[in-house]
Amino acid sequence: MGWLAKQATENPVAFMALLGKLLPSDLQVSGANGAPIMSISAQAVATPEEIRRLLREERESGESLA
């Protein structure tokens, strides 16, 4: 566990005070040309057989998928 994550768990009051000093007090964010920001998320789910196949192909080709 990283130091910051540990502090957030063990000393939440001190961690939040530190976070308050690091983050800007006024944050305005917009998309291109002032448009609202759009968020698109996707989740890919592979079956165990698909994962085994991909790992086998990676091993055979010598290329890394990561």
Tab-separated table of C-alpha atoms in Angstrom:
chain	number	residue	atom	x	y	z
A	1	MET	CA	0.000	0.000	0.000
A	2	GLY	CA	1.363	3.417	-0.942
A	3	TRP	CA	2.133	6.022	1.685
A	4	LEU	CA	-0.757	8.301	0.660
A	5	ALA	CA	-3.259	5.449	0.680
A	6	LYS	CA	-1.996	4.400	4.106
A	7	GLN	CA	-2.353	7.951	5.439
A	8	ALA	CA	-5.884	8.192	4.043
A	9	THR	CA	-6.823	5.074	6.013
A	10	GLU	CA	-4.864	5.640	9.214
A	11	ASN	CA	-5.098	9.453	9.493
A	12	PRO	CA	-8.149	10.571	7.494
A	13	VAL	CA	-8.380	14.023	9.125
A	14	ALA	CA	-4.750	14.875	8.381
A	15	PHE	CA	-5.022	13.351	4.910
A	16	MET	CA	-8.064	15.470	4.027
A	17	ALA	CA	-6.304	18.600	5.332
A	18	LEU	CA	-3.338	17.817	3.066
A	19	LEU	CA	-5.655	17.145	0.150
A	20	GLY	CA	-7.393	20.474	0.764
A	21	LYS	CA	-4.053	22.289	0.489
A	22	LEU	CA	-3.082	20.500	-2.722
A	23	LEU	CA	-6.326	20.757	-4.682
A	24	PRO	CA	-7.412	24.057	-6.215
A	25	SER	CA	-10.256	25.730	-4.329
A	26	ASP	CA	-12.106	26.638	-7.525
A	27	LEU	CA	-12.028	24.154	-10.351
A	28	GLN	CA	-13.958	24.746	-13.544
A	29	VAL	CA	-13.729	22.150	-16.258
A	30	SER	CA	-15.362	22.076	-19.656
A	31	GLY	CA	-14.998	20.214	-22.907
A	32	ALA	CA	-13.884	21.574	-26.271
A	33	ASN	CA	-15.070	25.130	-26.974
A	34	GLY	CA	-16.771	25.363	-23.570
A	35	ALA	CA	-19.095	22.425	-24.211
A	36	PRO	CA	-20.031	20.108	-21.345
A	37	ILE	CA	-17.786	17.137	-20.739
A	38	MET	CA	-19.089	13.812	-21.987
A	39	SER	CA	-18.113	10.612	-20.276
A	40	ILE	CA	-18.206	7.307	-22.075
A	41	SER	CA	-17.179	4.114	-20.355
A	42	ALA	CA	-16.998	0.554	-21.534
A	43	GLN	CA	-16.207	-2.695	-19.842
A	44	ALA	CA	-14.886	-5.721	-21.653
A	45	VAL	CA	-15.402	-9.109	-20.101
A	46	ALA	CA	-13.507	-12.148	-21.309
A	47	THR	CA	-14.313	-15.728	-20.484
A	48	PRO	CA	-11.573	-17.874	-18.944
A	49	GLU	CA	-11.247	-19.713	-22.278
A	50	GLU	CA	-10.770	-16.417	-24.155
A	51	ILE	CA	-8.084	-15.383	-21.675
A	52	ARG	CA	-6.292	-18.723	-22.063
A	53	ARG	CA	-6.477	-18.398	-25.863
A	54	LEU	CA	-5.077	-14.853	-25.779
A	55	LEU	CA	-2.258	-15.884	-23.461
A	56	ARG	CA	-1.457	-18.887	-25.654
A	57	GLU	CA	-1.381	-16.686	-28.779
A	58	GLU	CA	0.803	-14.160	-26.982
A	59	ARG	CA	3.223	-16.868	-25.900
A	60	GLU	CA	3.381	-18.343	-29.421
A	61	SER	CA	3.904	-14.990	-31.149
A	62	GLY	CA	6.401	-13.680	-28.601
A	63	GLU	CA	4.473	-10.396	-28.379
A	64	SER	CA	3.147	-8.928	-25.165
A	65	LEU	CA	-0.508	-7.831	-24.955
A	66	ALA	CA	0.237	-5.456	-22.080
